[in-house]
Amino acid sequence: RDQRVRYFRNSSNLGAAPNYNKVFSYARGKYFKWLAHDDRLLPSYVETTVAALDEHPEVVLCNTIVDYIGPTGEPLGTYKTPLSEAGVQDPAMRFAAMILPSHTCVDFFGMVRRSAMEGSILHQSFSGADKAFLAQMALRGRMLQLESIDVQMREHPGRYTRATRTSTNKLAWHNASLAGQRDIPVLTLYRTYRQLVKTEDLTAEQRGSCLRVLRLFWFHGWNSGRLLADVLSVPFPSMVGRAFDIKYRLFGAPGNFHRDY
């Protein structure tokens, strides 16, 4: 009955990317936020993030520190993302903060200035597309991480990262129309980064700095290993799931939340 709430239901499962992009097309507010069905906002989240964006008009995306919770809400740990390093003026440093460290991309679900999202790539149809969106936002403006903990991300066996164990299933999850197809997502991610650096509104000096950052991509965040796993997943689709199991067993989970999520 509240006229501020509008509800839409797709007639069929579109997959994550078309669904995310479709809901953005319906947006009409000053700020925008995606929210996954299994995560939880605390009552103060909208108030604190909107206040921060109002106070800092040059900031394009704002999020708080994240609490991870289990299936029934039990606390698992606190996660501080690289977003805290993307609040600087230099776009190359912001770009580096988003593409070089290994992180879970929870800031994809931050509060975003809708004007900054207009004409962006939104959510593309490949695994890792959330990283590409964050990279583009970093090129477009400062990003802000608040020290409060106002959002809870839920870890459970049905999560996308847990439930999709093959490259084909991951691609179909992102876009139902691509079911049965295969791809090399980390290569697509790298090419998307490069295209963003070429097309975003940067000075020649800033563009050169971002390209130098991009050259480091294959030496950070396990990206070279991911490329090998993605290539092997073409003949062996389950290779991606096995590779992530090995990664977490050897190096632990990304970021400063060191539980197996």
PDB file of C-alpha atoms in Angstrom:
ATOM      1  CA  ARG A   1       0.000   0.000   0.000  1.00  0.00           C
ATOM      2  CA  ASP A   2       3.001   2.309   0.352  1.00  0.00           C
ATOM      3  CA  GLN A   3       3.315   4.104  -2.981  1.00  0.00           C
ATOM      4  CA  ARG A   4       7.088   4.391  -2.565  1.00  0.00           C
ATOM      5  CA  VAL A   5       7.367   0.624  -2.998  1.00  0.00           C
ATOM      6  CA  ARG A   6       7.082  -0.795  -6.507  1.00  0.00           C
ATOM      7  CA  TYR A   7       7.190  -4.543  -7.116  1.00  0.00           C
ATOM      8  CA  PHE A   8       8.105  -6.232 -10.408  1.00  0.00           C
ATOM      9  CA  ARG A   9       8.327  -9.928 -11.201  1.00  0.00           C
ATOM     10  CA  ASN A  10       9.948 -11.415 -14.284  1.00  0.00           C
ATOM     11  CA  SER A  11       7.882 -13.943 -16.206  1.00  0.00           C
ATOM     12  CA  SER A  12      10.935 -16.223 -16.385  1.00  0.00           C
ATOM     13  CA  ASN A  13      14.376 -16.532 -14.833  1.00  0.00           C
ATOM     14  CA  LEU A  14      16.598 -14.100 -16.736  1.00  0.00           C
ATOM     15  CA  GLY A  15      19.774 -14.807 -14.812  1.00  0.00           C
ATOM     16  CA  ALA A  16      21.517 -12.413 -12.457  1.00  0.00           C
ATOM     17  CA  ALA A  17      22.949  -9.905 -14.931  1.00  0.00           C
ATOM     18  CA  PRO A  18      19.793  -9.123 -16.961  1.00  0.00           C
ATOM     19  CA  ASN A  19      17.764  -9.031 -13.753  1.00  0.00           C
ATOM     20  CA  TYR A  20      20.157  -6.624 -12.014  1.00  0.00           C
ATOM     21  CA  ASN A  21      20.253  -4.386 -15.072  1.00  0.00           C
ATOM     22  CA  LYS A  22      16.491  -4.457 -15.501  1.00  0.00           C
ATOM     23  CA  VAL A  23      15.862  -3.313 -11.946  1.00  0.00           C
ATOM     24  CA  PHE A  24      18.275  -0.413 -12.481  1.00  0.00           C
ATOM     25  CA  SER A  25      16.231   0.636 -15.512  1.00  0.00           C
ATOM     26  CA  TYR A  26      13.237   1.004 -13.174  1.00  0.00           C
ATOM     27  CA  ALA A  27      15.163   3.209 -10.725  1.00  0.00           C
ATOM     28  CA  ARG A  28      14.188   6.855 -10.378  1.00  0.00           C
ATOM     29  CA  GLY A  29      15.820   7.944  -7.105  1.00  0.00           C
ATOM     30  CA  LYS A  30      19.002   9.892  -6.493  1.00  0.00           C
ATOM     31  CA  TYR A  31      20.738   6.826  -5.084  1.00  0.00           C
ATOM     32  CA  PHE A  32      20.594   3.163  -6.022  1.00  0.00           C
ATOM     33  CA  LYS A  33      21.400  -0.114  -4.311  1.00  0.00           C
ATOM     34  CA  TRP A  34      21.210  -3.753  -5.304  1.00  0.00           C
ATOM     35  CA  LEU A  35      20.377  -6.147  -2.479  1.00  0.00           C
ATOM     36  CA  ALA A  36      20.664  -9.941  -2.588  1.00  0.00           C
ATOM     37  CA  HIS A  37      17.726 -11.887  -1.174  1.00  0.00           C
ATOM     38  CA  ASP A  38      19.808 -13.689   1.457  1.00  0.00           C
ATOM     39  CA  ASP A  39      21.609 -10.662   2.912  1.00  0.00           C
ATOM     40  CA  ARG A  40      20.401  -8.288   5.578  1.00  0.00           C
ATOM     41  CA  LEU A  41      20.528  -4.521   6.054  1.00  0.00           C
ATOM     42  CA  LEU A  42      20.553  -3.088   9.548  1.00  0.00           C
ATOM     43  CA  PRO A  43      18.055  -0.255  10.167  1.00  0.00           C
ATOM     44  CA  SER A  44      20.804   2.393  10.057  1.00  0.00           C
ATOM     45  CA  TYR A  45      22.323   1.407   6.692  1.00  0.00           C
ATOM     46  CA  VAL A  46      20.343   3.660   4.356  1.00  0.00           C
ATOM     47  CA  GLU A  47      20.511   6.617   6.726  1.00  0.00           C
ATOM     48  CA  THR A  48      24.279   6.454   7.203  1.00  0.00           C
ATOM     49  CA  THR A  49      25.255   5.822   3.579  1.00  0.00           C
ATOM     50  CA  VAL A  50      22.893   8.450   2.142  1.00  0.00           C
ATOM     51  CA  ALA A  51      24.142  11.020   4.665  1.00  0.00           C
ATOM     52  CA  ALA A  52      27.726  10.298   3.613  1.00  0.00           C
ATOM     53  CA  LEU A  53      26.899  10.673  -0.091  1.00  0.00           C
ATOM     54  CA  ASP A  54      25.008  13.899   0.589  1.00  0.00           C
ATOM     55  CA  GLU A  55      27.990  15.246   2.501  1.00  0.00           C
ATOM     56  CA  HIS A  56      30.523  14.230  -0.178  1.00  0.00           C
ATOM     57  CA  PRO A  57      29.057  14.944  -3.648  1.00  0.00           C
ATOM     58  CA  GLU A  58      32.267  13.769  -5.327  1.00  0.00           C
ATOM     59  CA  VAL A  59      31.861  10.243  -3.904  1.00  0.00           C
ATOM     60  CA  VAL A  60      30.172   7.799  -6.297  1.00  0.00           C
ATOM     61  CA  LEU A  61      29.791   4.744  -4.043  1.00  0.00           C
ATOM     62  CA  CYS A  62      29.561   4.254  -0.294  1.00  0.00           C
ATOM     63  CA  ASN A  63      29.406   1.115   1.815  1.00  0.00           C
ATOM     64  CA  THR A  64      29.989   0.104   5.409  1.00  0.00           C
ATOM     65  CA  ILE A  65      32.140  -2.631   6.872  1.00  0.00           C
ATOM     66  CA  VAL A  66      30.433  -6.012   6.468  1.00  0.00           C
ATOM     67  CA  ASP A  67      29.465  -8.638   9.008  1.00  0.00           C
ATOM     68  CA  TYR A  68      29.297 -12.201   7.704  1.00  0.00           C
ATOM     69  CA  ILE A  69      26.542 -14.337   9.195  1.00  0.00           C
ATOM     70  CA  GLY A  70      25.575 -17.987   8.821  1.00  0.00           C
ATOM     71  CA  PRO A  71      22.303 -19.531   7.589  1.00  0.00           C
ATOM     72  CA  THR A  72      20.482 -18.804  10.862  1.00  0.00           C
ATOM     73  CA  GLY A  73      22.120 -15.437  11.515  1.00  0.00           C
ATOM     74  CA  GLU A  74      25.023 -16.654  13.642  1.00  0.00           C
ATOM     75  CA  PRO A  75      28.087 -14.338  13.462  1.00  0.00           C
ATOM     76  CA  LEU A  76      31.017 -15.618  11.394  1.00  0.00           C
ATOM     77  CA  GLY A  77      33.356 -12.643  11.158  1.00  0.00           C
ATOM     78  CA  THR A  78      33.837  -9.044  10.068  1.00  0.00           C
ATOM     79  CA  TYR A  79      35.131  -8.117   6.612  1.00  0.00           C
ATOM     80  CA  LYS A  80      36.785  -4.815   5.720  1.00  0.00           C
ATOM     81  CA  THR A  81      37.159  -4.521   1.977  1.00  0.00           C
ATOM     82  CA  PRO A  82      39.712  -2.623  -0.197  1.00  0.00           C
ATOM     83  CA  LEU A  83      37.085   0.109  -0.581  1.00  0.00           C
ATOM     84  CA  SER A  84      38.865   1.929   2.235  1.00  0.00           C
ATOM     85  CA  GLU A  85      41.788   2.455  -0.169  1.00  0.00           C
ATOM     86  CA  ALA A  86      39.616   3.874  -2.960  1.00  0.00           C
ATOM     87  CA  GLY A  87      38.779   7.170  -1.296  1.00  0.00           C
ATOM     88  CA  VAL A  88      41.753   9.034  -2.788  1.00  0.00           C
ATOM     89  CA  GLN A  89      41.730  11.605  -5.597  1.00  0.00           C
ATOM     90  CA  ASP A  90      43.998   9.657  -7.960  1.00  0.00           C
ATOM     91  CA  PRO A  91      41.848   7.421 -10.245  1.00  0.00           C
ATOM     92  CA  ALA A  92      44.780   5.063 -10.878  1.00  0.00           C
ATOM     93  CA  MET A  93      45.133   4.377  -7.154  1.00  0.00           C
ATOM     94  CA  ARG A  94      41.385   3.792  -6.860  1.00  0.00           C
ATOM     95  CA  PHE A  95      41.527   1.511  -9.896  1.00  0.00           C
ATOM     96  CA  ALA A  96      44.408  -0.444  -8.367  1.00  0.00           C
ATOM     97  CA  ALA A  97      42.502  -0.879  -5.106  1.00  0.00           C
ATOM     98  CA  MET A  98      39.638  -2.518  -6.975  1.00  0.00           C
ATOM     99  CA  ILE A  99      41.461  -4.750  -9.496  1.00  0.00           C
ATOM    100  CA  LEU A 100      44.683  -5.931  -7.806  1.00  0.00           C
ATOM    101  CA  PRO A 101      43.749  -7.356  -4.373  1.00  0.00           C
ATOM    102  CA  SER A 102      41.716 -10.513  -4.041  1.00  0.00           C
ATOM    103  CA  HIS A 103      38.380  -9.518  -2.497  1.00  0.00           C
ATOM    104  CA  THR A 104      34.776 -10.680  -2.416  1.00  0.00           C
ATOM    105  CA  CYS A 105      33.236  -7.683  -4.224  1.00  0.00           C
ATOM    106  CA  VAL A 106      30.614  -7.138  -1.512  1.00  0.00           C
ATOM    107  CA  ASP A 107      30.881  -3.418  -2.311  1.00  0.00           C
ATOM    108  CA  PHE A 108      28.996  -4.142  -5.520  1.00  0.00           C
ATOM    109  CA  PHE A 109      26.013  -4.024  -3.154  1.00  0.00           C
ATOM    110  CA  GLY A 110      26.959  -0.593  -1.782  1.00  0.00           C
ATOM    111  CA  MET A 111      24.910   2.587  -2.057  1.00  0.00           C
ATOM    112  CA  VAL A 112      25.675   4.197  -5.409  1.00  0.00           C
ATOM    113  CA  ARG A 113      25.000   7.618  -6.860  1.00  0.00           C
ATOM    114  CA  ARG A 114      22.624   6.796  -9.704  1.00  0.00           C
ATOM    115  CA  SER A 115      24.049   9.520 -11.943  1.00  0.00           C
ATOM    116  CA  ALA A 116      27.434   7.769 -11.751  1.00  0.00           C
ATOM    117  CA  MET A 117      25.849   4.526 -12.937  1.00  0.00           C
ATOM    118  CA  GLU A 118      24.196   6.043 -15.997  1.00  0.00           C
ATOM    119  CA  GLY A 119      25.951   4.882 -19.147  1.00  0.00           C
ATOM    120  CA  SER A 120      28.014   2.364 -17.177  1.00  0.00           C
ATOM    121  CA  ILE A 121      28.490  -1.320 -17.935  1.00  0.00           C
ATOM    122  CA  LEU A 122      26.250  -2.262 -14.963  1.00  0.00           C
ATOM    123  CA  HIS A 123      26.402  -6.054 -14.457  1.00  0.00           C
ATOM    124  CA  GLN A 124      27.871  -7.920 -17.401  1.00  0.00           C
ATOM    125  CA  SER A 125      27.207 -11.604 -18.127  1.00  0.00           C
ATOM    126  CA  PHE A 126      30.404 -13.237 -16.897  1.00  0.00           C
ATOM    127  CA  SER A 127      31.861 -14.405 -13.619  1.00  0.00           C
ATOM    128  CA  GLY A 128      33.703 -11.460 -12.072  1.00  0.00           C
ATOM    129  CA  ALA A 129      31.501  -8.817 -13.671  1.00  0.00           C
ATOM    130  CA  ASP A 130      30.940  -7.253 -10.236  1.00  0.00           C
ATOM    131  CA  LYS A 131      34.677  -6.480 -10.162  1.00  0.00           C
ATOM    132  CA  ALA A 132      34.403  -4.724 -13.527  1.00  0.00           C
ATOM    133  CA  PHE A 133      31.530  -2.553 -12.269  1.00  0.00           C
ATOM    134  CA  LEU A 134      33.499  -1.561  -9.165  1.00  0.00           C
ATOM    135  CA  ALA A 135      36.535  -0.753 -11.320  1.00  0.00           C
ATOM    136  CA  GLN A 136      34.452   1.533 -13.506  1.00  0.00           C
ATOM    137  CA  MET A 137      32.989   3.319 -10.494  1.00  0.00           C
ATOM    138  CA  ALA A 138      36.539   3.776  -9.166  1.00  0.00           C
ATOM    139  CA  LEU A 139      37.524   5.441 -12.428  1.00  0.00           C
ATOM    140  CA  ARG A 140      34.496   7.745 -12.192  1.00  0.00           C
ATOM    141  CA  GLY A 141      35.018   9.050  -8.669  1.00  0.00           C
ATOM    142  CA  ARG A 142      36.024   8.566  -5.075  1.00  0.00           C
ATOM    143  CA  MET A 143      34.573   5.688  -3.076  1.00  0.00           C
ATOM    144  CA  LEU A 144      33.941   5.701   0.646  1.00  0.00           C
ATOM    145  CA  GLN A 145      33.928   2.998   3.303  1.00  0.00           C
ATOM    146  CA  LEU A 146      32.245   3.899   6.588  1.00  0.00           C
ATOM    147  CA  GLU A 147      33.625   2.431   9.786  1.00  0.00           C
ATOM    148  CA  SER A 148      30.182   1.353  11.002  1.00  0.00           C
ATOM    149  CA  ILE A 149      28.887  -2.193  10.438  1.00  0.00           C
ATOM    150  CA  ASP A 150      25.411  -1.793   8.942  1.00  0.00           C
ATOM    151  CA  VAL A 151      25.099  -4.725   6.535  1.00  0.00           C
ATOM    152  CA  GLN A 152      25.227  -8.488   6.997  1.00  0.00           C
ATOM    153  CA  MET A 153      26.166 -10.856   4.190  1.00  0.00           C
ATOM    154  CA  ARG A 154      24.919 -14.393   4.612  1.00  0.00           C
ATOM    155  CA  GLU A 155      27.100 -17.441   4.015  1.00  0.00           C
ATOM    156  CA  HIS A 156      25.206 -20.654   3.230  1.00  0.00           C
ATOM    157  CA  PRO A 157      25.489 -23.641   0.862  1.00  0.00           C
ATOM    158  CA  GLY A 158      22.991 -22.151  -1.607  1.00  0.00           C
ATOM    159  CA  ARG A 159      25.070 -19.060  -2.390  1.00  0.00           C
ATOM    160  CA  TYR A 160      26.091 -18.580  -6.013  1.00  0.00           C
ATOM    161  CA  THR A 161      29.750 -19.085  -5.151  1.00  0.00           C
ATOM    162  CA  ARG A 162      28.931 -22.363  -3.406  1.00  0.00           C
ATOM    163  CA  ALA A 163      26.110 -23.753  -5.533  1.00  0.00           C
ATOM    164  CA  THR A 164      27.688 -23.236  -8.987  1.00  0.00           C
ATOM    165  CA  ARG A 165      30.636 -25.599  -9.294  1.00  0.00           C
ATOM    166  CA  THR A 166      31.254 -25.618 -13.048  1.00  0.00           C
ATOM    167  CA  SER A 167      32.056 -22.914 -15.590  1.00  0.00           C
ATOM    168  CA  THR A 168      28.880 -23.662 -17.542  1.00  0.00           C
ATOM    169  CA  ASN A 169      26.685 -23.355 -14.445  1.00  0.00           C
ATOM    170  CA  LYS A 170      28.343 -20.083 -13.476  1.00  0.00           C
ATOM    171  CA  LEU A 171      27.735 -18.608 -16.924  1.00  0.00           C
ATOM    172  CA  ALA A 172      24.090 -19.736 -16.926  1.00  0.00           C
ATOM    173  CA  TRP A 173      23.605 -18.226 -13.461  1.00  0.00           C
ATOM    174  CA  HIS A 174      24.775 -14.873 -14.785  1.00  0.00           C
ATOM    175  CA  ASN A 175      22.617 -15.055 -17.902  1.00  0.00           C
ATOM    176  CA  ALA A 176      20.032 -17.776 -18.485  1.00  0.00           C
ATOM    177  CA  SER A 177      20.157 -17.222 -22.251  1.00  0.00           C
ATOM    178  CA  LEU A 178      23.791 -18.432 -22.245  1.00  0.00           C
ATOM    179  CA  ALA A 179      22.984 -21.820 -20.702  1.00  0.00           C
ATOM    180  CA  GLY A 180      25.199 -24.548 -22.128  1.00  0.00           C
ATOM    181  CA  GLN A 181      27.871 -22.144 -23.359  1.00  0.00           C
ATOM    182  CA  ARG A 182      31.403 -21.781 -21.982  1.00  0.00           C
ATOM    183  CA  ASP A 183      33.738 -18.844 -21.561  1.00  0.00           C
ATOM    184  CA  ILE A 184      37.071 -17.701 -20.120  1.00  0.00           C
ATOM    185  CA  PRO A 185      35.799 -15.098 -17.646  1.00  0.00           C
ATOM    186  CA  VAL A 186      39.091 -13.801 -16.247  1.00  0.00           C
ATOM    187  CA  LEU A 187      40.225 -12.964 -19.788  1.00  0.00           C
ATOM    188  CA  THR A 188      36.901 -11.204 -20.404  1.00  0.00           C
ATOM    189  CA  LEU A 189      37.423  -9.321 -17.149  1.00  0.00           C
ATOM    190  CA  TYR A 190      40.895  -8.164 -18.178  1.00  0.00           C
ATOM    191  CA  ARG A 191      39.647  -7.009 -21.590  1.00  0.00           C
ATOM    192  CA  THR A 192      36.792  -5.148 -19.905  1.00  0.00           C
ATOM    193  CA  TYR A 193      39.247  -3.372 -17.595  1.00  0.00           C
ATOM    194  CA  ARG A 194      41.338  -2.341 -20.572  1.00  0.00           C
ATOM    195  CA  GLN A 195      38.317  -1.039 -22.469  1.00  0.00           C
ATOM    196  CA  LEU A 196      37.193   0.963 -19.437  1.00  0.00           C
ATOM    197  CA  VAL A 197      40.592   2.619 -19.128  1.00  0.00           C
ATOM    198  CA  LYS A 198      40.446   3.554 -22.806  1.00  0.00           C
ATOM    199  CA  THR A 199      36.910   4.968 -22.748  1.00  0.00           C
ATOM    200  CA  GLU A 200      36.395   6.590 -19.334  1.00  0.00           C
ATOM    201  CA  ASP A 201      36.865  10.345 -18.911  1.00  0.00           C
ATOM    202  CA  LEU A 202      40.532  10.454 -17.906  1.00  0.00           C
ATOM    203  CA  THR A 203      43.444  12.691 -18.749  1.00  0.00           C
ATOM    204  CA  ALA A 204      46.242  11.226 -20.849  1.00  0.00           C
ATOM    205  CA  GLU A 205      48.424  11.034 -17.754  1.00  0.00           C
ATOM    206  CA  GLN A 206      45.715   9.306 -15.716  1.00  0.00           C
ATOM    207  CA  ARG A 207      45.060   6.855 -18.543  1.00  0.00           C
ATOM    208  CA  GLY A 208      48.729   5.980 -18.727  1.00  0.00           C
ATOM    209  CA  SER A 209      48.865   5.416 -14.967  1.00  0.00           C
ATOM    210  CA  CYS A 210      45.810   3.140 -15.113  1.00  0.00           C
ATOM    211  CA  LEU A 211      47.329   1.120 -17.957  1.00  0.00           C
ATOM    212  CA  ARG A 212      50.472   0.642 -15.877  1.00  0.00           C
ATOM    213  CA  VAL A 213      48.299  -0.614 -13.022  1.00  0.00           C
ATOM    214  CA  LEU A 214      46.574  -2.990 -15.409  1.00  0.00           C
ATOM    215  CA  ARG A 215      49.910  -4.546 -16.409  1.00  0.00           C
ATOM    216  CA  LEU A 216      50.199  -5.796 -12.839  1.00  0.00           C
ATOM    217  CA  PHE A 217      46.859  -7.591 -13.030  1.00  0.00           C
ATOM    218  CA  TRP A 218      48.278 -11.014 -13.895  1.00  0.00           C
ATOM    219  CA  PHE A 219      50.734 -10.880 -10.981  1.00  0.00           C
ATOM    220  CA  HIS A 220      48.150 -10.164  -8.267  1.00  0.00           C
ATOM    221  CA  GLY A 221      45.070 -11.764  -6.766  1.00  0.00           C
ATOM    222  CA  TRP A 222      45.769 -15.246  -8.151  1.00  0.00           C
ATOM    223  CA  ASN A 223      44.718 -14.039 -11.629  1.00  0.00           C
ATOM    224  CA  SER A 224      47.312 -16.061 -13.542  1.00  0.00           C
ATOM    225  CA  GLY A 225      46.140 -19.209 -11.766  1.00  0.00           C
ATOM    226  CA  ARG A 226      42.558 -18.264 -12.496  1.00  0.00           C
ATOM    227  CA  LEU A 227      43.383 -17.918 -16.202  1.00  0.00           C
ATOM    228  CA  LEU A 228      44.824 -21.444 -16.229  1.00  0.00           C
ATOM    229  CA  ALA A 229      41.745 -22.781 -14.423  1.00  0.00           C
ATOM    230  CA  ASP A 230      39.395 -20.972 -16.825  1.00  0.00           C
ATOM    231  CA  VAL A 231      41.218 -22.341 -19.880  1.00  0.00           C
ATOM    232  CA  LEU A 232      41.149 -25.878 -18.459  1.00  0.00           C
ATOM    233  CA  SER A 233      37.449 -25.468 -17.663  1.00  0.00           C
ATOM    234  CA  VAL A 234      36.623 -25.397 -21.384  1.00  0.00           C
ATOM    235  CA  PRO A 235      37.275 -29.161 -21.725  1.00  0.00           C
ATOM    236  CA  PHE A 236      36.787 -29.799 -17.973  1.00  0.00           C
ATOM    237  CA  PRO A 237      33.925 -27.584 -16.676  1.00  0.00           C
ATOM    238  CA  SER A 238      34.393 -28.622 -13.031  1.00  0.00           C
ATOM    239  CA  MET A 239      37.964 -27.272 -12.976  1.00  0.00           C
ATOM    240  CA  VAL A 240      36.863 -23.824 -11.757  1.00  0.00           C
ATOM    241  CA  GLY A 241      35.241 -25.174  -8.605  1.00  0.00           C
ATOM    242  CA  ARG A 242      38.252 -27.352  -7.864  1.00  0.00           C
ATOM    243  CA  ALA A 243      40.629 -24.437  -8.416  1.00  0.00           C
ATOM    244  CA  PHE A 244      38.798 -22.271  -5.881  1.00  0.00           C
ATOM    245  CA  ASP A 245      38.873 -25.118  -3.375  1.00  0.00           C
ATOM    246  CA  ILE A 246      42.642 -25.351  -3.790  1.00  0.00           C
ATOM    247  CA  LYS A 247      43.069 -21.578  -3.558  1.00  0.00           C
ATOM    248  CA  TYR A 248      41.165 -21.275  -0.287  1.00  0.00           C
ATOM    249  CA  ARG A 249      42.920 -24.323   1.156  1.00  0.00           C
ATOM    250  CA  LEU A 250      46.367 -22.882   0.381  1.00  0.00           C
ATOM    251  CA  PHE A 251      45.868 -19.173   0.914  1.00  0.00           C
ATOM    252  CA  GLY A 252      42.657 -18.786   2.911  1.00  0.00           C
ATOM    253  CA  ALA A 253      39.735 -16.548   2.042  1.00  0.00           C
ATOM    254  CA  PRO A 254      40.437 -13.082   0.589  1.00  0.00           C
ATOM    255  CA  GLY A 255      40.569  -9.989   2.768  1.00  0.00           C
ATOM    256  CA  ASN A 256      40.839  -9.850   6.546  1.00  0.00           C
ATOM    257  CA  PHE A 257      37.970 -12.244   7.230  1.00  0.00           C
ATOM    258  CA  HIS A 258      39.831 -15.531   7.323  1.00  0.00           C
ATOM    259  CA  ARG A 259      37.010 -18.031   7.562  1.00  0.00           C
ATOM    260  CA  ASP A 260      36.075 -20.311   4.683  1.00  0.00           C
ATOM    261  CA  TYR A 261      33.358 -18.340   2.984  1.00  0.00           C
TER     262      TYR A 261
END
